[in-house]
Amino acid sequence: MSDIYQQITDRIIAELEKGKIPWHCPWRPIEWRHRNLVSKKPYRGINAILLCMTPYESPFWLSMRQIRQLGGTLKPDETGTCVVFWTLYEKDCDNKFPVLRYYTIYNIEQVGGIPAKYIPFLPSKQTIEFNPIESAEEIIEEYEDCPPIIHEGNSACYSPSKDRIKMPPRVQFENEEEYYSTLFHEIVHSTGHKSRLNRPGMENIEFGSETYSKEELIAEMGAAFLCAYSGIEQATIHNSTAYIQNWLEHLKNDKKLVIQAAQKAQKAVDYIYNPAKNLEAAA
């Protein structure tokens, strides 16, 4: 594959040009999250986004080797989906650097012959009961060093200098999902503070700048991930047209942007769930 960065970016751009937000994935309920059939591990970051762009209903995926191990065969004329991972390339004893690799997987709908005993039962999406507000509150409670959340005024924002989140009163939002998706956006911003993940440029972000656009993309993706994890509707973009046009311009000029943003968004979400562990990993 000539350039995995460019191919993935082209796929994201194609979705944006259709007016679709590809990182808003229908991962509700949690049992339906895309994952490997054998390892049971859910796909994360850019891979979760890429798999949500596929037409398959089933959340189960396998490599060709896993298909053969389970006694299955690929159906005629089926093509796989590319997913990526990072690996350390060792140039010599003193020089190691991360390299993006890829491999191909297949949805179980593309495969025949796998015994039913290997395929987990999936509860109906329509019959599962869940409380989206309670689950969203649990995420906020997990964020141990969450900055103060002040409810006042008519706008939502995160201030790095004051390290606080400002939100309009809850009653001003159309519904609970809108409130939590907006709050998640600001919470992801707050993970970039110098006392947390210390994302470059957070201290002096200028509206409309390249740093601003990148940080907004990270916050939007992170908010979509948190909405998915909490099981609420992903209504994280309020000015869709403006956001999409802005992202399209930068994506076309920077083929690595979407993968790097998804990686940082996932890191922000991981930090919210376990700040101490992720600070230690970043040290």
mmCIF file of C-alpha atoms in Angstrom:
data_model
loop_
_atom_site.group_PDB
_atom_site.id
_atom_site.type_symbol
_atom_site.label_atom_id
_atom_site.label_comp_id
_atom_site.label_asym_id
_atom_site.label_seq_id
_atom_site.Cartn_x
_atom_site.Cartn_y
_atom_site.Cartn_z
ATOM 1 C CA MET A 1 0.000 0.000 0.000
ATOM 2 C CA SER A 2 1.669 3.180 -1.221
ATOM 3 C CA ASP A 3 0.629 5.693 1.426
ATOM 4 C CA ILE A 4 -1.660 4.598 4.249
ATOM 5 C CA TYR A 5 -1.926 8.139 5.620
ATOM 6 C CA GLN A 6 -3.233 9.440 2.298
ATOM 7 C CA GLN A 7 -5.657 6.578 1.742
ATOM 8 C CA ILE A 8 -7.258 6.956 5.160
ATOM 9 C CA THR A 9 -7.423 10.733 4.824
ATOM 10 C CA ASP A 10 -9.077 10.372 1.409
ATOM 11 C CA ARG A 11 -11.739 8.103 2.940
ATOM 12 C CA ILE A 12 -12.454 10.619 5.697
ATOM 13 C CA ILE A 13 -12.609 13.502 3.210
ATOM 14 C CA ALA A 14 -15.049 11.559 1.017
ATOM 15 C CA GLU A 15 -17.406 11.133 3.984
ATOM 16 C CA LEU A 16 -17.110 14.805 4.987
ATOM 17 C CA GLU A 17 -17.858 15.911 1.432
ATOM 18 C CA LYS A 18 -21.088 13.889 1.635
ATOM 19 C CA GLY A 19 -21.998 15.894 4.734
ATOM 20 C CA LYS A 20 -21.369 12.929 7.036
ATOM 21 C CA ILE A 21 -19.321 13.041 10.232
ATOM 22 C CA PRO A 22 -17.518 9.665 10.142
ATOM 23 C CA TRP A 23 -16.346 9.709 13.757
ATOM 24 C CA HIS A 24 -19.955 9.819 14.953
ATOM 25 C CA CYS A 25 -20.332 6.065 15.233
ATOM 26 C CA PRO A 26 -23.501 4.166 16.232
ATOM 27 C CA TRP A 27 -21.880 2.276 19.110
ATOM 28 C CA ARG A 28 -24.997 2.013 21.243
ATOM 29 C CA PRO A 29 -25.251 -0.277 23.098
ATOM 30 C CA ILE A 30 -21.738 -1.349 24.130
ATOM 31 C CA GLU A 31 -22.294 -4.961 22.993
ATOM 32 C CA TRP A 32 -22.474 -3.684 19.407
ATOM 33 C CA ARG A 33 -19.083 -1.915 19.438
ATOM 34 C CA HIS A 34 -16.746 -3.049 16.647
ATOM 35 C CA ARG A 35 -14.307 -5.666 17.928
ATOM 36 C CA ASN A 36 -12.206 -8.643 16.932
ATOM 37 C CA LEU A 37 -14.195 -11.871 17.100
ATOM 38 C CA VAL A 38 -11.288 -13.934 18.463
ATOM 39 C CA SER A 39 -9.550 -11.571 20.905
ATOM 40 C CA LYS A 40 -12.814 -9.773 21.857
ATOM 41 C CA LYS A 41 -10.820 -6.510 21.973
ATOM 42 C CA PRO A 42 -12.701 -3.429 20.684
ATOM 43 C CA TYR A 43 -11.106 -1.366 17.937
ATOM 44 C CA ARG A 44 -10.031 2.087 19.074
ATOM 45 C CA GLY A 45 -9.040 5.479 17.695
ATOM 46 C CA ILE A 46 -8.955 5.769 13.909
ATOM 47 C CA ASN A 47 -9.784 2.061 13.486
ATOM 48 C CA ALA A 48 -13.103 2.506 15.305
ATOM 49 C CA ILE A 49 -13.893 5.378 12.942
ATOM 50 C CA LEU A 50 -12.903 3.459 9.815
ATOM 51 C CA LEU A 51 -15.020 0.439 10.738
ATOM 52 C CA CYS A 52 -18.055 2.628 11.445
ATOM 53 C CA MET A 53 -17.808 3.800 7.826
ATOM 54 C CA THR A 54 -18.377 0.269 6.519
ATOM 55 C CA PRO A 55 -21.849 -1.014 5.502
ATOM 56 C CA TYR A 56 -21.885 -4.064 7.772
ATOM 57 C CA GLU A 57 -24.364 -4.539 10.597
ATOM 58 C CA SER A 58 -22.268 -7.036 12.564
ATOM 59 C CA PRO A 59 -19.567 -5.644 14.894
ATOM 60 C CA PHE A 60 -17.338 -8.741 14.570
ATOM 61 C CA TRP A 61 -14.120 -8.717 12.532
ATOM 62 C CA LEU A 62 -11.390 -11.247 11.735
ATOM 63 C CA SER A 63 -8.090 -11.469 9.913
ATOM 64 C CA MET A 64 -7.738 -13.998 7.113
ATOM 65 C CA ARG A 65 -5.633 -16.185 9.410
ATOM 66 C CA GLN A 66 -8.365 -16.132 12.073
ATOM 67 C CA ILE A 67 -11.001 -17.019 9.484
ATOM 68 C CA ARG A 68 -9.038 -20.124 8.515
ATOM 69 C CA GLN A 69 -8.379 -21.048 12.157
ATOM 70 C CA LEU A 70 -12.133 -21.065 12.853
ATOM 71 C CA GLY A 71 -12.848 -23.175 9.779
ATOM 72 C CA GLY A 72 -14.420 -20.363 7.769
ATOM 73 C CA THR A 73 -13.999 -19.240 4.180
ATOM 74 C CA LEU A 74 -14.253 -15.844 2.566
ATOM 75 C CA LYS A 75 -17.308 -15.381 0.361
ATOM 76 C CA PRO A 76 -16.674 -14.773 -3.378
ATOM 77 C CA ASP A 77 -15.645 -11.272 -4.499
ATOM 78 C CA GLU A 78 -15.320 -9.910 -0.954
ATOM 79 C CA THR A 79 -12.681 -7.275 -0.194
ATOM 80 C CA GLY A 80 -11.215 -6.503 3.202
ATOM 81 C CA THR A 81 -11.060 -3.348 5.301
ATOM 82 C CA CYS A 82 -7.738 -1.799 6.238
ATOM 83 C CA VAL A 83 -6.939 -1.066 9.889
ATOM 84 C CA VAL A 84 -3.727 0.379 11.261
ATOM 85 C CA PHE A 85 -1.454 0.050 14.251
ATOM 86 C CA TRP A 86 1.771 1.573 15.534
ATOM 87 C CA THR A 87 4.956 -0.407 15.971
ATOM 88 C CA LEU A 88 8.443 0.617 17.083
ATOM 89 C CA TYR A 89 11.060 0.482 14.347
ATOM 90 C CA GLU A 90 14.546 -0.064 15.716
ATOM 91 C CA LYS A 91 17.137 1.566 13.468
ATOM 92 C CA ASP A 92 19.921 0.693 15.883
ATOM 93 C CA CYS A 93 20.413 0.198 19.637
ATOM 94 C CA ASP A 94 19.938 3.885 20.377
ATOM 95 C CA ASN A 95 17.300 4.870 17.844
ATOM 96 C CA LYS A 96 13.702 3.713 17.886
ATOM 97 C CA PHE A 97 10.741 5.487 16.369
ATOM 98 C CA PRO A 98 7.054 4.647 15.819
ATOM 99 C CA VAL A 99 5.976 3.495 12.353
ATOM 100 C CA LEU A 100 2.411 3.183 11.127
ATOM 101 C CA ARG A 101 1.592 -0.313 9.856
ATOM 102 C CA TYR A 102 -1.589 -1.780 8.442
ATOM 103 C CA TYR A 103 -3.356 -5.092 7.941
ATOM 104 C CA THR A 104 -6.620 -6.259 6.415
ATOM 105 C CA ILE A 105 -9.631 -7.597 8.281
ATOM 106 C CA TYR A 106 -13.034 -8.901 7.232
ATOM 107 C CA ASN A 107 -16.476 -8.534 8.729
ATOM 108 C CA ILE A 108 -18.146 -11.787 9.710
ATOM 109 C CA GLU A 109 -20.904 -10.996 7.181
ATOM 110 C CA GLN A 110 -18.254 -11.526 4.494
ATOM 111 C CA VAL A 111 -17.400 -14.996 5.803
ATOM 112 C CA GLY A 112 -19.141 -18.358 5.655
ATOM 113 C CA GLY A 113 -18.651 -21.617 7.473
ATOM 114 C CA ILE A 114 -17.793 -20.380 10.975
ATOM 115 C CA PRO A 115 -19.618 -22.515 13.598
ATOM 116 C CA ALA A 116 -22.281 -20.638 15.555
ATOM 117 C CA LYS A 117 -20.571 -21.482 18.863
ATOM 118 C CA TYR A 118 -17.812 -18.983 18.036
ATOM 119 C CA ILE A 119 -20.200 -16.084 17.439
ATOM 120 C CA PRO A 120 -21.415 -14.238 20.581
ATOM 121 C CA PHE A 121 -25.101 -13.543 21.049
ATOM 122 C CA LEU A 122 -26.023 -9.909 20.430
ATOM 123 C CA PRO A 123 -29.007 -8.426 22.284
ATOM 124 C CA SER A 124 -31.449 -6.372 20.263
ATOM 125 C CA LYS A 125 -30.523 -2.704 19.996
ATOM 126 C CA GLN A 126 -34.164 -1.761 20.457
ATOM 127 C CA THR A 127 -34.793 -3.725 23.647
ATOM 128 C CA ILE A 128 -31.723 -2.855 25.718
ATOM 129 C CA GLU A 129 -32.511 -0.459 28.536
ATOM 130 C CA PHE A 130 -29.990 2.140 29.524
ATOM 131 C CA ASN A 131 -29.878 5.538 31.204
ATOM 132 C CA PRO A 132 -27.775 7.864 29.038
ATOM 133 C CA ILE A 133 -27.641 10.676 31.588
ATOM 134 C CA GLU A 134 -26.452 8.414 34.386
ATOM 135 C CA SER A 135 -23.789 6.859 32.174
ATOM 136 C CA ALA A 136 -22.585 10.300 31.089
ATOM 137 C CA GLU A 137 -22.332 11.430 34.701
ATOM 138 C CA GLU A 138 -20.260 8.351 35.480
ATOM 139 C CA ILE A 139 -17.684 9.428 32.894
ATOM 140 C CA ILE A 140 -17.411 12.867 34.461
ATOM 141 C CA GLU A 141 -16.998 11.292 37.881
ATOM 142 C CA GLU A 142 -14.210 9.059 36.516
ATOM 143 C CA TYR A 143 -12.265 12.174 35.476
ATOM 144 C CA GLU A 144 -10.412 12.584 38.773
ATOM 145 C CA ASP A 145 -8.749 15.955 38.119
ATOM 146 C CA CYS A 146 -11.556 17.453 36.064
ATOM 147 C CA PRO A 147 -11.381 21.262 36.241
ATOM 148 C CA PRO A 148 -14.279 23.187 37.821
ATOM 149 C CA ILE A 149 -17.429 23.291 35.672
ATOM 150 C CA ILE A 150 -19.176 26.662 35.945
ATOM 151 C CA HIS A 151 -22.746 27.004 34.676
ATOM 152 C CA GLU A 152 -23.335 30.588 33.584
ATOM 153 C CA GLY A 153 -23.768 32.700 30.464
ATOM 154 C CA ASN A 154 -24.735 31.603 26.970
ATOM 155 C CA SER A 155 -21.612 29.905 25.643
ATOM 156 C CA ALA A 156 -19.527 26.799 26.303
ATOM 157 C CA CYS A 157 -15.758 27.018 26.487
ATOM 158 C CA TYR A 158 -12.638 25.770 28.250
ATOM 159 C CA SER A 159 -10.119 28.317 29.543
ATOM 160 C CA PRO A 160 -6.555 26.925 29.743
ATOM 161 C CA SER A 161 -5.328 29.975 31.682
ATOM 162 C CA LYS A 162 -7.987 29.566 34.374
ATOM 163 C CA ASP A 163 -8.238 25.790 33.902
ATOM 164 C CA ARG A 164 -11.995 25.773 34.123
ATOM 165 C CA ILE A 165 -14.947 24.800 31.944
ATOM 166 C CA LYS A 166 -17.788 27.221 31.386
ATOM 167 C CA MET A 167 -21.195 25.883 30.349
ATOM 168 C CA PRO A 168 -24.613 27.474 29.855
ATOM 169 C CA PRO A 169 -27.266 26.357 32.368
ATOM 170 C CA ARG A 170 -28.588 22.903 31.519
ATOM 171 C CA VAL A 171 -32.107 24.204 30.860
ATOM 172 C CA GLN A 172 -30.805 26.155 27.856
ATOM 173 C CA PHE A 173 -30.030 22.974 25.921
ATOM 174 C CA GLU A 174 -32.587 21.313 23.673
ATOM 175 C CA ASN A 175 -32.117 17.974 25.416
ATOM 176 C CA GLU A 176 -29.833 16.089 27.781
ATOM 177 C CA GLU A 177 -27.774 14.571 24.976
ATOM 178 C CA GLU A 178 -26.923 18.022 23.617
ATOM 179 C CA TYR A 179 -25.761 19.115 27.053
ATOM 180 C CA TYR A 180 -23.491 16.130 27.660
ATOM 181 C CA SER A 181 -22.034 16.062 24.152
ATOM 182 C CA THR A 182 -21.121 19.744 24.508
ATOM 183 C CA LEU A 183 -19.647 19.158 27.952
ATOM 184 C CA PHE A 184 -17.620 16.210 26.655
ATOM 185 C CA HIS A 185 -16.155 18.465 23.957
ATOM 186 C CA GLU A 186 -14.919 20.924 26.589
ATOM 187 C CA ILE A 187 -13.698 18.131 28.878
ATOM 188 C CA VAL A 188 -11.541 16.731 26.075
ATOM 189 C CA HIS A 189 -10.077 20.220 25.583
ATOM 190 C CA SER A 190 -9.183 20.309 29.268
ATOM 191 C CA THR A 191 -7.051 17.159 29.000
ATOM 192 C CA GLY A 192 -4.604 19.183 26.915
ATOM 193 C CA HIS A 193 -3.731 21.454 29.867
ATOM 194 C CA LYS A 194 -0.035 21.581 30.818
ATOM 195 C CA SER A 195 -0.799 19.795 34.113
ATOM 196 C CA ARG A 196 -2.406 16.893 32.229
ATOM 197 C CA LEU A 197 -1.442 15.743 28.706
ATOM 198 C CA ASN A 198 0.222 19.060 27.841
ATOM 199 C CA ARG A 199 -0.817 19.223 24.174
ATOM 200 C CA PRO A 200 1.353 21.738 22.268
ATOM 201 C CA GLY A 201 -0.135 25.175 21.716
ATOM 202 C CA MET A 202 -2.944 24.894 24.288
ATOM 203 C CA GLU A 203 -1.810 27.953 26.234
ATOM 204 C CA ASN A 204 -2.115 30.417 23.354
ATOM 205 C CA ILE A 205 -4.636 29.161 20.840
ATOM 206 C CA GLU A 206 -5.857 31.758 18.343
ATOM 207 C CA PHE A 207 -9.298 31.340 16.783
ATOM 208 C CA GLY A 208 -8.997 30.161 13.177
ATOM 209 C CA SER A 209 -5.336 29.166 13.485
ATOM 210 C CA GLU A 210 -3.967 25.775 12.458
ATOM 211 C CA THR A 211 -3.503 24.833 16.116
ATOM 212 C CA TYR A 212 -7.103 25.821 16.841
ATOM 213 C CA SER A 213 -8.404 23.666 13.973
ATOM 214 C CA LYS A 214 -6.383 20.659 15.112
ATOM 215 C CA GLU A 215 -7.481 21.038 18.731
ATOM 216 C CA GLU A 216 -11.135 21.372 17.676
ATOM 217 C CA LEU A 217 -10.853 18.185 15.641
ATOM 218 C CA ILE A 218 -9.347 16.366 18.641
ATOM 219 C CA ALA A 219 -12.128 17.645 20.910
ATOM 220 C CA GLU A 220 -14.875 16.683 18.437
ATOM 221 C CA MET A 221 -13.518 13.181 17.951
ATOM 222 C CA GLY A 222 -12.967 12.732 21.685
ATOM 223 C CA ALA A 223 -16.492 13.949 22.436
ATOM 224 C CA ALA A 224 -17.886 11.475 19.880
ATOM 225 C CA PHE A 225 -15.931 8.655 21.555
ATOM 226 C CA LEU A 226 -17.272 9.653 24.996
ATOM 227 C CA CYS A 227 -20.819 9.895 23.649
ATOM 228 C CA ALA A 228 -20.419 6.393 22.256
ATOM 229 C CA TYR A 229 -19.004 5.017 25.496
ATOM 230 C CA SER A 230 -21.807 6.566 27.536
ATOM 231 C CA GLY A 231 -24.517 5.376 25.138
ATOM 232 C CA ILE A 232 -26.046 8.738 24.229
ATOM 233 C CA GLU A 233 -26.837 10.312 20.894
ATOM 234 C CA GLN A 234 -23.759 11.846 19.333
ATOM 235 C CA ALA A 235 -24.921 15.404 18.721
ATOM 236 C CA THR A 236 -21.470 16.945 19.035
ATOM 237 C CA ILE A 237 -21.432 19.300 16.071
ATOM 238 C CA HIS A 238 -23.642 22.373 16.248
ATOM 239 C CA ASN A 239 -22.396 24.264 13.191
ATOM 240 C CA SER A 240 -21.840 21.292 10.916
ATOM 241 C CA THR A 241 -21.260 23.136 7.663
ATOM 242 C CA ALA A 242 -18.641 25.506 9.096
ATOM 243 C CA TYR A 243 -16.842 22.720 10.923
ATOM 244 C CA ILE A 244 -16.826 20.417 7.895
ATOM 245 C CA GLN A 245 -15.473 23.048 5.511
ATOM 246 C CA ASN A 246 -12.754 24.014 7.972
ATOM 247 C CA TRP A 247 -11.683 20.402 8.509
ATOM 248 C CA LEU A 248 -11.770 19.621 4.787
ATOM 249 C CA GLU A 249 -9.335 22.429 4.040
ATOM 250 C CA HIS A 250 -6.840 21.247 6.639
ATOM 251 C CA LEU A 251 -7.267 17.545 5.858
ATOM 252 C CA LYS A 252 -6.510 18.150 2.198
ATOM 253 C CA ASN A 253 -3.323 19.988 3.180
ATOM 254 C CA ASP A 254 -2.197 17.520 5.853
ATOM 255 C CA LYS A 255 -2.694 13.836 5.092
ATOM 256 C CA LYS A 256 -1.566 12.763 8.602
ATOM 257 C CA LEU A 257 -3.937 15.072 10.473
ATOM 258 C CA VAL A 258 -6.949 12.776 10.870
ATOM 259 C CA ILE A 259 -4.904 9.809 12.141
ATOM 260 C CA GLN A 260 -2.922 11.961 14.561
ATOM 261 C CA ALA A 261 -6.100 13.704 15.789
ATOM 262 C CA ALA A 262 -7.832 10.375 16.394
ATOM 263 C CA GLN A 263 -4.783 9.120 18.296
ATOM 264 C CA LYS A 264 -4.747 12.223 20.511
ATOM 265 C CA ALA A 265 -8.517 12.049 21.001
ATOM 266 C CA GLN A 266 -8.224 8.444 22.156
ATOM 267 C CA LYS A 267 -5.375 9.421 24.481
ATOM 268 C CA ALA A 268 -7.562 12.179 25.955
ATOM 269 C CA VAL A 269 -10.414 9.722 26.538
ATOM 270 C CA ASP A 270 -8.023 7.226 28.138
ATOM 271 C CA TYR A 271 -6.743 9.992 30.407
ATOM 272 C CA ILE A 272 -10.253 10.906 31.517
ATOM 273 C CA TYR A 273 -10.803 7.305 32.566
ATOM 274 C CA ASN A 274 -7.416 6.890 34.267
ATOM 275 C CA PRO A 275 -5.349 10.082 34.737
ATOM 276 C CA ALA A 276 -2.605 8.591 36.899
ATOM 277 C CA LYS A 277 -1.943 5.659 34.573
ATOM 278 C CA ASN A 278 -1.761 7.810 31.482
ATOM 279 C CA LEU A 279 0.466 10.447 33.026
ATOM 280 C CA GLU A 280 2.865 7.662 33.990
ATOM 281 C CA ALA A 281 2.764 6.288 30.427
ATOM 282 C CA ALA A 282 3.492 9.719 28.987
ATOM 283 C CA ALA A 283 6.466 10.327 31.307
#
